[in-house]
Tab-separated table of C-alpha atoms in Angstrom:
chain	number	residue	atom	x	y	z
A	26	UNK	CA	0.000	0.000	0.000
A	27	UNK	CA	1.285	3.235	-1.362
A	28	UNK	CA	1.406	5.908	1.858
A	29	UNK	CA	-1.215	7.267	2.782
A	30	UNK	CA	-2.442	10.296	5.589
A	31	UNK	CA	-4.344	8.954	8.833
A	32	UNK	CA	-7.604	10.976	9.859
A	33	UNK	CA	-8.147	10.538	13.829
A	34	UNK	CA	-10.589	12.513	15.569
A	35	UNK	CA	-12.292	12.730	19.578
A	36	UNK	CA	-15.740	11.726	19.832
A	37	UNK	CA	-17.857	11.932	23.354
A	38	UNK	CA	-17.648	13.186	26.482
A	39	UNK	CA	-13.821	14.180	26.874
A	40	UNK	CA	-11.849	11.905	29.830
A	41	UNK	CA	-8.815	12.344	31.803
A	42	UNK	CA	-6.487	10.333	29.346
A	43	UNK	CA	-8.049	10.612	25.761
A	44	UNK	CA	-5.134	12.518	25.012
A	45	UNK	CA	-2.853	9.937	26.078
A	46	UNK	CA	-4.344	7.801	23.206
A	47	UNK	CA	-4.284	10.945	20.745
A	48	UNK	CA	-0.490	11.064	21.846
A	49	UNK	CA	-0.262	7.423	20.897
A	50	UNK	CA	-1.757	7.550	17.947
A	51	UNK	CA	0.536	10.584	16.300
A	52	UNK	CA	3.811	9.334	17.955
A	53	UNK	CA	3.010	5.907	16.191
A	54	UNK	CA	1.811	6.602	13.074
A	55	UNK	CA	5.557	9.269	13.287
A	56	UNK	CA	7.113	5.961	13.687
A	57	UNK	CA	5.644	4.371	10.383
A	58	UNK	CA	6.540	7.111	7.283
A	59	UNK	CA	6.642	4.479	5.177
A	60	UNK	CA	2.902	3.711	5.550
A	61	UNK	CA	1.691	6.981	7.243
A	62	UNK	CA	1.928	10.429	5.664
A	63	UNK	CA	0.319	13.043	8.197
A	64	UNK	CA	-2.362	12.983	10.834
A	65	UNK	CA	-5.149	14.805	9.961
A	66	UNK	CA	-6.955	15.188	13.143
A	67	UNK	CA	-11.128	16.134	13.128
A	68	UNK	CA	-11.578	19.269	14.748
A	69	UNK	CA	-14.562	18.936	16.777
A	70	UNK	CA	-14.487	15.062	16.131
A	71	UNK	CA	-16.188	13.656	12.598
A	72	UNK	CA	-17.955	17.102	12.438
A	73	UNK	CA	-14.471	18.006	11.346
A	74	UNK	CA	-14.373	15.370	8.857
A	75	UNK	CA	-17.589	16.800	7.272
A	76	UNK	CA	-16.891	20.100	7.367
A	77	UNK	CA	-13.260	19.876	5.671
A	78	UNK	CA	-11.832	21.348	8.739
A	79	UNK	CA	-8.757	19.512	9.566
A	80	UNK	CA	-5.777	19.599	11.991
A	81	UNK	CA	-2.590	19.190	10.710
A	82	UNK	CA	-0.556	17.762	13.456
A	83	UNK	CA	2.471	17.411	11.426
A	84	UNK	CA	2.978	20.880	12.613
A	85	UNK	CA	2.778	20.335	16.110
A	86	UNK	CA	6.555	19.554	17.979
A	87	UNK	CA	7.641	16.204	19.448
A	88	UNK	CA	7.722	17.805	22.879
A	89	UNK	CA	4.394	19.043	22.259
A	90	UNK	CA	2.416	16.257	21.016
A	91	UNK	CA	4.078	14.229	23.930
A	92	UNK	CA	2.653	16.637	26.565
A	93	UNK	CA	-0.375	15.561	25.345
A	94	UNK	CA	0.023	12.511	27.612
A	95	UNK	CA	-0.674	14.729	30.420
A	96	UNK	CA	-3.294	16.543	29.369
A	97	UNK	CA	-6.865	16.351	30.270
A	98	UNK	CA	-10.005	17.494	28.067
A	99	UNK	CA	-10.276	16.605	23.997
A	100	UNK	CA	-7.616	18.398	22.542
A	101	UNK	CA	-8.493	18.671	19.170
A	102	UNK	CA	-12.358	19.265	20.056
A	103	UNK	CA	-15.130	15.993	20.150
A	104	UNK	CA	-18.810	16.140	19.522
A	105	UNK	CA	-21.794	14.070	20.284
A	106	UNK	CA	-22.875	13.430	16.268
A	107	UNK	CA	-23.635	10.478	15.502
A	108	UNK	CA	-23.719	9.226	11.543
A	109	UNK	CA	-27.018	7.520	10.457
A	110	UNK	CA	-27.246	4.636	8.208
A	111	UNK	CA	-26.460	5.332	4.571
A	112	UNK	CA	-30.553	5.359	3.490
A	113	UNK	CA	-30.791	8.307	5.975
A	114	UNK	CA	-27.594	10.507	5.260
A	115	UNK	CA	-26.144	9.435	1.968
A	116	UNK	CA	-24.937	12.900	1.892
A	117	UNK	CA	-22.958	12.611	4.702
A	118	UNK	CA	-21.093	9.382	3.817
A	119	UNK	CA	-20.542	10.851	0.106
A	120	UNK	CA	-18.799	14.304	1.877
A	121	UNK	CA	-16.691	11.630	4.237
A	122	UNK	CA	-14.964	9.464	1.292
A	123	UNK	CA	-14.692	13.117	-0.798
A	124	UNK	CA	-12.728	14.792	1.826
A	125	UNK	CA	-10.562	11.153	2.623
A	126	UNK	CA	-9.924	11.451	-1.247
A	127	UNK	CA	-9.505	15.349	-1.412
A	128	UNK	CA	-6.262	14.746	1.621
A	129	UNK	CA	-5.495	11.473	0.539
A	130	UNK	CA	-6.759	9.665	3.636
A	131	UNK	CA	-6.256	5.917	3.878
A	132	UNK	CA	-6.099	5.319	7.714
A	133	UNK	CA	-8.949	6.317	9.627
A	134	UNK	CA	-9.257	6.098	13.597
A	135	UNK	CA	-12.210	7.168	16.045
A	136	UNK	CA	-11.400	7.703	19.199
A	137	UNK	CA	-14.438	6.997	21.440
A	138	UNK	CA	-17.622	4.924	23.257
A	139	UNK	CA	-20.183	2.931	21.643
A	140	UNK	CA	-21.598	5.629	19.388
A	141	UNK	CA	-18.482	5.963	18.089
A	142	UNK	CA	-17.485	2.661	17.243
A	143	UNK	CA	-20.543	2.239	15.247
A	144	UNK	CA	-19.328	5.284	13.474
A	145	UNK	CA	-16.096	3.488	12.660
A	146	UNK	CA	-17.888	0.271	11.635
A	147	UNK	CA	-20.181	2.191	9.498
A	148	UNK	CA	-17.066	4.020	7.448
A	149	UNK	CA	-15.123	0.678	7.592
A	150	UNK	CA	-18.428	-1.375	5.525
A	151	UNK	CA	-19.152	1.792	3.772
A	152	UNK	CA	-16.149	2.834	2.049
A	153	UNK	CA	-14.976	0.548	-0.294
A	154	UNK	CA	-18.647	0.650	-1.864
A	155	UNK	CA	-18.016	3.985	-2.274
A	156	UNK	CA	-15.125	4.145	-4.169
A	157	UNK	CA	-12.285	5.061	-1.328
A	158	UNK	CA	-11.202	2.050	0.830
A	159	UNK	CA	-10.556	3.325	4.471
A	160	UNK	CA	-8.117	1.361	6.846
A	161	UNK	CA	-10.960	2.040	9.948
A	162	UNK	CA	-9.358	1.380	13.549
A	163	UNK	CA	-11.382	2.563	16.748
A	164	UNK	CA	-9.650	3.785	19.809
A	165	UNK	CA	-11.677	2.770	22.667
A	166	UNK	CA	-13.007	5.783	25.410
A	167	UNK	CA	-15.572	5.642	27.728
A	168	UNK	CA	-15.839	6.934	31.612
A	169	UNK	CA	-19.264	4.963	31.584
A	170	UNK	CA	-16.498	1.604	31.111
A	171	UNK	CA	-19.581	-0.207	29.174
A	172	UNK	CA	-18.018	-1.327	26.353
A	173	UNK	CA	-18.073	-5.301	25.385
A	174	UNK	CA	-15.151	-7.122	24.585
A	175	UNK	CA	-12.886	-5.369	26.822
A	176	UNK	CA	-11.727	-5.500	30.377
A	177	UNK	CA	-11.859	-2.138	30.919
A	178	UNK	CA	-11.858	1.355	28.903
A	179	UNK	CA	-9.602	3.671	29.277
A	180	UNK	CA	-11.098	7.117	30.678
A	181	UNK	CA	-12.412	4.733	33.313
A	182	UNK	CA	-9.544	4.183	35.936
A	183	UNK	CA	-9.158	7.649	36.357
A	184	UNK	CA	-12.907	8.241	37.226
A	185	UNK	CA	-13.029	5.558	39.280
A	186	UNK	CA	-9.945	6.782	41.245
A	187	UNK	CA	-11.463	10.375	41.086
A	188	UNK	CA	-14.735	9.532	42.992
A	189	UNK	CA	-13.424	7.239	45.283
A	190	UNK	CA	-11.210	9.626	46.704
A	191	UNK	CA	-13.874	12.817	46.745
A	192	UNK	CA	-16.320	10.389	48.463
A	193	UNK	CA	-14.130	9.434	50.917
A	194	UNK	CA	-13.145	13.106	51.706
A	195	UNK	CA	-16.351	14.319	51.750
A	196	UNK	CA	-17.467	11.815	54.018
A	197	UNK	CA	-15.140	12.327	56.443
A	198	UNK	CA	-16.139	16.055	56.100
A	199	UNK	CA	-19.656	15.208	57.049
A	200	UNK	CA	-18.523	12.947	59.764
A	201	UNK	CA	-16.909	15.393	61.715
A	202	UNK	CA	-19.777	17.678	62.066
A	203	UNK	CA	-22.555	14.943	61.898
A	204	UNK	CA	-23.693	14.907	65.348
A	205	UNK	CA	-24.731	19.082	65.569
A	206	UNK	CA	-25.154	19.634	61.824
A	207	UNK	CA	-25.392	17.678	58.230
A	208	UNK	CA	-26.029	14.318	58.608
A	209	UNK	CA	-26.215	13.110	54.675
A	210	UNK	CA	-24.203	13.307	52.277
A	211	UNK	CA	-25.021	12.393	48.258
A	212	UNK	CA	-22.812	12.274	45.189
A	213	UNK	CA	-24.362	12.127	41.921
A	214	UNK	CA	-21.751	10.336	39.348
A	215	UNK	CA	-21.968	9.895	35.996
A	216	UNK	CA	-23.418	6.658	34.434
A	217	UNK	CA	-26.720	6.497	32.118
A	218	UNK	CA	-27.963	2.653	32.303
A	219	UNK	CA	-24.467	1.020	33.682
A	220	UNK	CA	-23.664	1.607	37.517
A	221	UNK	CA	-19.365	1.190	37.500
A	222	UNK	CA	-18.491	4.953	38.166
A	223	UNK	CA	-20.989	4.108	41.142
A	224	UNK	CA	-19.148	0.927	41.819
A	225	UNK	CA	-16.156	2.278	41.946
A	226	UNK	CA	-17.216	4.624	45.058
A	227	UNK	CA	-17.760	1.563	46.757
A	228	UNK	CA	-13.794	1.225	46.930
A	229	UNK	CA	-13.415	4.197	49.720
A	230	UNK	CA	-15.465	2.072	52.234
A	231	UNK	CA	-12.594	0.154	52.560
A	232	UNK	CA	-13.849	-3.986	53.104
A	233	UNK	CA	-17.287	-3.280	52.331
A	234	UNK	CA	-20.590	-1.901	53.517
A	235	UNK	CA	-20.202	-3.353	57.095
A	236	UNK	CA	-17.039	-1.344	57.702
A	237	UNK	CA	-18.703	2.119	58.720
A	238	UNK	CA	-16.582	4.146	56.215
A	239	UNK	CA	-18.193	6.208	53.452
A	240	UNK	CA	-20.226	5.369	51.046
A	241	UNK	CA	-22.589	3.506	52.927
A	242	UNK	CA	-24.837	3.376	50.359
A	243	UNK	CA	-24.659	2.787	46.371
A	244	UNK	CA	-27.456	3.266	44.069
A	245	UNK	CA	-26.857	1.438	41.136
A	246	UNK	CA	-29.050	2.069	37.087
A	247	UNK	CA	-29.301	-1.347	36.831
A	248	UNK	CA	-31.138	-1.768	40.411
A	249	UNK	CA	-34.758	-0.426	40.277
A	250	UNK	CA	-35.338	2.482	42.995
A	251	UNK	CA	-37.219	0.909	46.379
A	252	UNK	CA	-38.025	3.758	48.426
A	253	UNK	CA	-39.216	2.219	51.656
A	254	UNK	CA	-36.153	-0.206	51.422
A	255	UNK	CA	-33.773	2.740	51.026
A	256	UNK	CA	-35.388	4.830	53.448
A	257	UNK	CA	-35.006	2.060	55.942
A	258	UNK	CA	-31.478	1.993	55.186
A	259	UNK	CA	-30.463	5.000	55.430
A	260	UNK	CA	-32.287	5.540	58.817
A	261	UNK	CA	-29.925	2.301	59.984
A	262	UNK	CA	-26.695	4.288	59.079
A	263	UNK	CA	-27.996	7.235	60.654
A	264	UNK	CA	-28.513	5.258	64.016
A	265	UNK	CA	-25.344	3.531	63.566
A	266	UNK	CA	-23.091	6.111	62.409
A	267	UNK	CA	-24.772	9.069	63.036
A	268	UNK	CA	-24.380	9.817	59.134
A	269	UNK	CA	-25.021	8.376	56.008
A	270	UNK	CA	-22.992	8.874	53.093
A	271	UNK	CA	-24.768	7.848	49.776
A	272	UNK	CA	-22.968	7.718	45.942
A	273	UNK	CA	-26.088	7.532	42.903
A	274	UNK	CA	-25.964	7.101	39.378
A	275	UNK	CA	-27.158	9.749	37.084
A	276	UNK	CA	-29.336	6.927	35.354
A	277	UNK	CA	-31.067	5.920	38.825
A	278	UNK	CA	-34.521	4.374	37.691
A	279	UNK	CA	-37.971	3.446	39.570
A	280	UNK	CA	-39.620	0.143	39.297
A	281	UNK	CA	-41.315	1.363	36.240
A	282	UNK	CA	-38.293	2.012	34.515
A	283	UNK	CA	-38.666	5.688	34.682
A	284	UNK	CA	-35.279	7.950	35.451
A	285	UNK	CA	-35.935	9.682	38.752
A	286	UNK	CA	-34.112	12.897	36.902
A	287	UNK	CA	-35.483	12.761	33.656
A	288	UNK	CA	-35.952	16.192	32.562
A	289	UNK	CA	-37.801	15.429	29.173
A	290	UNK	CA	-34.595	16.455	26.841
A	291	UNK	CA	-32.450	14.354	24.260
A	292	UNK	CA	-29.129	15.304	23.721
A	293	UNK	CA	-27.380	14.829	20.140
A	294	UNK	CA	-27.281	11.121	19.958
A	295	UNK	CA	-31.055	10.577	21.072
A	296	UNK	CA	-30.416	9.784	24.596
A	297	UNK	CA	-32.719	11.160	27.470
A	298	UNK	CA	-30.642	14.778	29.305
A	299	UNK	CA	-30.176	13.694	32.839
A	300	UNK	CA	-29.376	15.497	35.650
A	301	UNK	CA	-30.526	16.177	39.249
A	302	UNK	CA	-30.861	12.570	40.601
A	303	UNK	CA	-28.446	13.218	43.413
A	304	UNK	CA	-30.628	16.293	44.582
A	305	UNK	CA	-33.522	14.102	44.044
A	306	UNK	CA	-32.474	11.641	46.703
A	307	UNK	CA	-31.250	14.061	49.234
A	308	UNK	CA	-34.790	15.540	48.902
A	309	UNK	CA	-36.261	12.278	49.442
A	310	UNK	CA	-34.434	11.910	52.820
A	311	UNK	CA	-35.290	15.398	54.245
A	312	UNK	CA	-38.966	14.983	52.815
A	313	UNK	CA	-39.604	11.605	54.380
A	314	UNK	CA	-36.556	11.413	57.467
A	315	UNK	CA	-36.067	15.162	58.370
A	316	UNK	CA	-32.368	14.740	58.249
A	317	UNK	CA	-30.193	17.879	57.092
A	318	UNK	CA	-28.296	16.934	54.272
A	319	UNK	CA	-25.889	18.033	51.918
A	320	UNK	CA	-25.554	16.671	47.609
A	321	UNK	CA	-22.603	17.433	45.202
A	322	UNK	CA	-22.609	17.032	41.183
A	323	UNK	CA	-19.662	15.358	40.076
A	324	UNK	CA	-20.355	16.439	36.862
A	325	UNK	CA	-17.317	17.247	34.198
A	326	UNK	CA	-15.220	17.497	36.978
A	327	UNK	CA	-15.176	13.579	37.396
A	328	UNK	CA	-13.526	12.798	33.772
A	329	UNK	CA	-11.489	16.317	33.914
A	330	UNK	CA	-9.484	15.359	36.595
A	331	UNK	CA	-6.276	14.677	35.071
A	332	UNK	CA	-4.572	15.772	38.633
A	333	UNK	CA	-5.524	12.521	40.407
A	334	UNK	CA	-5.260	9.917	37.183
A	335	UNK	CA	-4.877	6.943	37.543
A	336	UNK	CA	-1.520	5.619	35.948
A	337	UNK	CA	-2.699	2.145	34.964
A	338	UNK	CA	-5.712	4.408	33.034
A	339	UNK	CA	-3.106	6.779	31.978
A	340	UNK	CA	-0.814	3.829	30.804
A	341	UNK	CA	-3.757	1.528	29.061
A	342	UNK	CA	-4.950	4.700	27.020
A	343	UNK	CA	-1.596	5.221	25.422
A	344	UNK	CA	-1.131	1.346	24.792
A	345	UNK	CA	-4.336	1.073	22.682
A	346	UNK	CA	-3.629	4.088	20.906
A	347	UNK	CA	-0.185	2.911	19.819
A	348	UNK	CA	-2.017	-0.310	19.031
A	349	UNK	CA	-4.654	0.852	16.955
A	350	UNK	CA	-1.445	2.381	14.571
A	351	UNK	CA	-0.054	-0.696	14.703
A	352	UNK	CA	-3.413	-2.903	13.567
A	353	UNK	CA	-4.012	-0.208	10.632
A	354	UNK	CA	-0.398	-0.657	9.141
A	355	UNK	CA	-0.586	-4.436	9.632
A	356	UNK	CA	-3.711	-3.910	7.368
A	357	UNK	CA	-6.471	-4.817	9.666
A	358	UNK	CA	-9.566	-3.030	9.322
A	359	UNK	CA	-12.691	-2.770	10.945
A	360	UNK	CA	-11.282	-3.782	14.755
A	361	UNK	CA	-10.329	-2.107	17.790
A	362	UNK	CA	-7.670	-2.577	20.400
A	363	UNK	CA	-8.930	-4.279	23.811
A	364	UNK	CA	-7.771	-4.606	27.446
A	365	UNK	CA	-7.388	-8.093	28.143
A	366	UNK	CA	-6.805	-9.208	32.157
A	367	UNK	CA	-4.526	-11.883	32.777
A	368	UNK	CA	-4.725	-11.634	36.584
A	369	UNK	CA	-6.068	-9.729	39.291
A	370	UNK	CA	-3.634	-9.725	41.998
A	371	UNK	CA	-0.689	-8.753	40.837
A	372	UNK	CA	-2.845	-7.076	38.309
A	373	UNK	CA	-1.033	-8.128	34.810
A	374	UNK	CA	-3.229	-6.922	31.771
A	375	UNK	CA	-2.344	-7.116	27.675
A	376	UNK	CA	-3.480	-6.068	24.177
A	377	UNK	CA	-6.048	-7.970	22.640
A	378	UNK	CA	-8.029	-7.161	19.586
A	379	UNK	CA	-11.782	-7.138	19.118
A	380	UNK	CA	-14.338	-6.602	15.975
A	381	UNK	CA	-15.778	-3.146	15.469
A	382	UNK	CA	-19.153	-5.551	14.697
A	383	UNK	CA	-19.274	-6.794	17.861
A	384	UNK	CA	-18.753	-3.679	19.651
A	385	UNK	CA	-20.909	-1.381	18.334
A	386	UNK	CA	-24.085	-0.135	19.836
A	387	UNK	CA	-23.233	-3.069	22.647
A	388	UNK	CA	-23.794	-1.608	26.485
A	389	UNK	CA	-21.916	-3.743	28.782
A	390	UNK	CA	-23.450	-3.118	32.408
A	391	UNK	CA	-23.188	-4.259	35.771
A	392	UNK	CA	-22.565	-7.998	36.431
A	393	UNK	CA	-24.931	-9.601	38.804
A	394	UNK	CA	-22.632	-10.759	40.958
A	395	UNK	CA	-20.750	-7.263	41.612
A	396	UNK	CA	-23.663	-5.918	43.163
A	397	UNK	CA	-24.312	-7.190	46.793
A	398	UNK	CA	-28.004	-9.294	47.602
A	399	UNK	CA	-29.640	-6.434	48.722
A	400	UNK	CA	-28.735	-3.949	45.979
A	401	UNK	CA	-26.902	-1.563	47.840
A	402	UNK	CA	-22.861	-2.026	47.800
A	403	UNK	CA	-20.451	-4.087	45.937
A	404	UNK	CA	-18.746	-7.523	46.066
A	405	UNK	CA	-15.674	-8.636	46.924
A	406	UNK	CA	-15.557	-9.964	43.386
A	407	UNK	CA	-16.810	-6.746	42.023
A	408	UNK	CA	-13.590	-4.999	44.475
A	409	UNK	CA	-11.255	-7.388	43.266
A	410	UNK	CA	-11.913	-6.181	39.569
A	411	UNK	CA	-12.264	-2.472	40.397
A	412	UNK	CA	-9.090	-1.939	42.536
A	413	UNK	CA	-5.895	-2.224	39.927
A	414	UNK	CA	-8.045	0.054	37.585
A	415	UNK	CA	-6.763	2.915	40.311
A	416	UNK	CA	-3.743	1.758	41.034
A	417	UNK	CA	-0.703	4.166	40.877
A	418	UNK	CA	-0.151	7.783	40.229
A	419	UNK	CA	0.961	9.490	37.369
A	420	UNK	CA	0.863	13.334	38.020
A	421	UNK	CA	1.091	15.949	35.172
A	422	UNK	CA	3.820	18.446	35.403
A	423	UNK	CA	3.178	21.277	37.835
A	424	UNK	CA	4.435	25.297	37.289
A	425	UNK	CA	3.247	27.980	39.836
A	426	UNK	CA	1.609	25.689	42.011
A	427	UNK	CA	-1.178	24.660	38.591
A	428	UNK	CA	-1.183	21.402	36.509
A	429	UNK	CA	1.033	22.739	33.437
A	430	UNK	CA	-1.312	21.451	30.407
A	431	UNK	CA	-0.436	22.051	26.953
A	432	UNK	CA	-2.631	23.936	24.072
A	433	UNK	CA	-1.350	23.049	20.397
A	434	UNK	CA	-1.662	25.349	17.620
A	435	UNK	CA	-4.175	23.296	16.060
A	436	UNK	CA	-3.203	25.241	12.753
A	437	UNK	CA	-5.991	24.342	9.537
A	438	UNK	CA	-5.226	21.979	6.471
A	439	UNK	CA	-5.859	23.832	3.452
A	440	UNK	CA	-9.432	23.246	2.766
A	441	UNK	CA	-9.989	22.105	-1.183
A	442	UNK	CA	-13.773	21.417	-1.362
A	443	UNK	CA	-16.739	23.556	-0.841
A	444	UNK	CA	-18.428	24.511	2.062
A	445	UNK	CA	-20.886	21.705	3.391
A	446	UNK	CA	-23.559	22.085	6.201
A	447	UNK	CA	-23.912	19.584	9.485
């Protein structure tokens, strides 16, 4: 195969260590000239693609690009759009293959969750019908860690390490004052139908729910809402404790399947807007129990938190990005690089490789057994997979006291088509 450019965009919710694959990906595909020309990166993820508005990172320095390890947020810019099927948006798919032939694009990566690798699998089975074969790779990325086929996702750890910690803070914060003040405490983490950010809370309380430590309680998407049973329990912690700290998913249902913070939106890939189910709770409590209470939004501030990373996150981002270079110059299309566990304790993990088919539009949530008989902690088997995801630190560079983050130029490819509408 004659050498060809590499498009690679961001796509989704930014996390703490996407750029860590983006780093991987344009540090290997520098490594393969004889295959790889430049790497055109989206800006503002495939929107980019569409629009003709391209990156060129050839222009960006070694030292640079490699800072980009480090760096939280999206650095060339993601989006939620999702591509339709071909019957829908013919257009769209037309403009992607004309702007791939326009730059001479023959690699094409996608750097993101489930949405995302449906976009990839769509270009991969699309292309070559249309006239432009595409090399199509996907870079796996999700906080949410629900996608199939892989141990973990990278984006996860870091989360996981990130709410952990601020629960255990804050409930030690609460503790302190609990017996003349607040006596509950809720975090609201991210999480739509697939509870593991929630899970991963669970590690502060050290051997479980019976040890007294915060979070005393987990409220998991895939466990439907049981008021009296919760209310019961958190009354228990209160006795016991004298406070009760809670954790809840953003996707916290009733038993008719209803969100409890649905607040009748969609956002750009269909999905119901959430928000609020934290303040919903700790409403509940002072409605039906009286108890003062306190309730914090982890919000952006959960996969932003490049500060407290976790290093195995931080290390298993840049591996599959460096693999995902590797699969496209080997010449295999339509797959994406995996986590595969080989043991828990000492954790040893390596590369695997998995079809974009049977990844995309697959949710992965929750095992049974991870969630504890009454629906309101976690397993030891569920700890035991959770706890090397956090393992080890891996701190950005610090200058006047600040994480030291890099910006890139992000300079423009010359566009050579005409304008086109998204």
């Amino acid at each position: 195969m004659a050498v060809k450019n590499a498009f690679y965009a961001q796509s989704g919710g930014p996390t703490a260590v996407i750029n860590a694959s983006a780093c991987a990906v344009i540090e290997t595909a520098r490594a393969h000239p004889d295959k790889i020309g430049k790497v055109f990166a989206g800006r503002n993820g495939i929107v980019g693609a569409l629009t003709e508005d391209l990156i060129d990172t050839s222009l960006e320095s070694p030292a640079d690009i490699a800072r980009l390890r480090t760096t939280p947020g999206a650095a060339f810019g993601s989006c939620r759009y999702k591509l339709k099927s071909i019957e829908e948006h013919r257009a769209q798919y037309e403009r992607l293959i004309e702007v791939c032939r326009a730059h001479d694009i023959g690699y094409f990566f996608y750097n993101g969750g489930n949405d995302s690798m449906d976009t990839a699998w769509k270009v991969s089975q699309l292309s070559e019908k249309m006239g432009h074969p595409l090399i199509c790779v996907g870079v796996p990325k999700t906080v949410d860690n629900d996608l199939p086929l892989t141990d973990c996702c990278p984006g996860f750890g870091s989360v996981a390490k990130y709410v952990a910690t601020s629960i255990r803070e804050a409930g030690l914060d609460v503790a302190s004052m609990a017996r003349t003040s607040t006596k509950i405490f809720v975090l609201e983490v991210m999480g739509r139908h697939a509870g593991w950010i929630t899970a991963a809370c669970g590690l502060a309380s050290g051997s479980g729910a019976d040890s007294g430590q915060p979070p005393h309680i987990l409220l998991f998407p895939e466990v439907p809402f049981d008021e009296a049973a919760f209310l019961a329990r958190v009354q228990q912690c209160v006795d016991r404790y004298d406070y009760c700290a809670i954790a809840v998913s953003e996707g916290l249902k009733t038993a008719d399947g209803k969100f409890v913070s649905e607040q009748g939106g969609k956002d750009a890939f269909g999905h119901s807007q959430l928000g609020g189910a934290g303040q919903w709770i700790a409403q509940l409590i002072k409605d039906k129990l009286g108890h003062k209470y306190h309730w914090a939004l982890a919000d952006y501030l959960q996969r932003a938190a490049r500060h407290i990373a976790s290093k195995t996150d931080a290390d298993q981002a840049y591996a599959l990005g460096k693999a995902a270079v590797e699969l496209a110059v080997a010449g295999r299309n339509a797959v994406m690089p995996t986590v595969q566990r080989l043991a828990d304790a000492p954790y040893r993990w390596e590369v695997g490789v998995a079809e974009l088919k049977d990844v995309a539009n697959v949710e992965r949530k929750m095992p049974a057994d991870f969630i504890s008989a009454d629906g309101f902690h976690i397993t030891d088997k569920c700890r035991a997979y959770l706890a090397p995801l956090i393992e080890g630190e891996d701190y950005p560079p610090y200058r006047h006291g600040l994480p030291d983050y890099v910006s890139l130029k992000n300079i423009a490819v010359p566009r050579q088509l005409g304008e086109f509408k998204v």
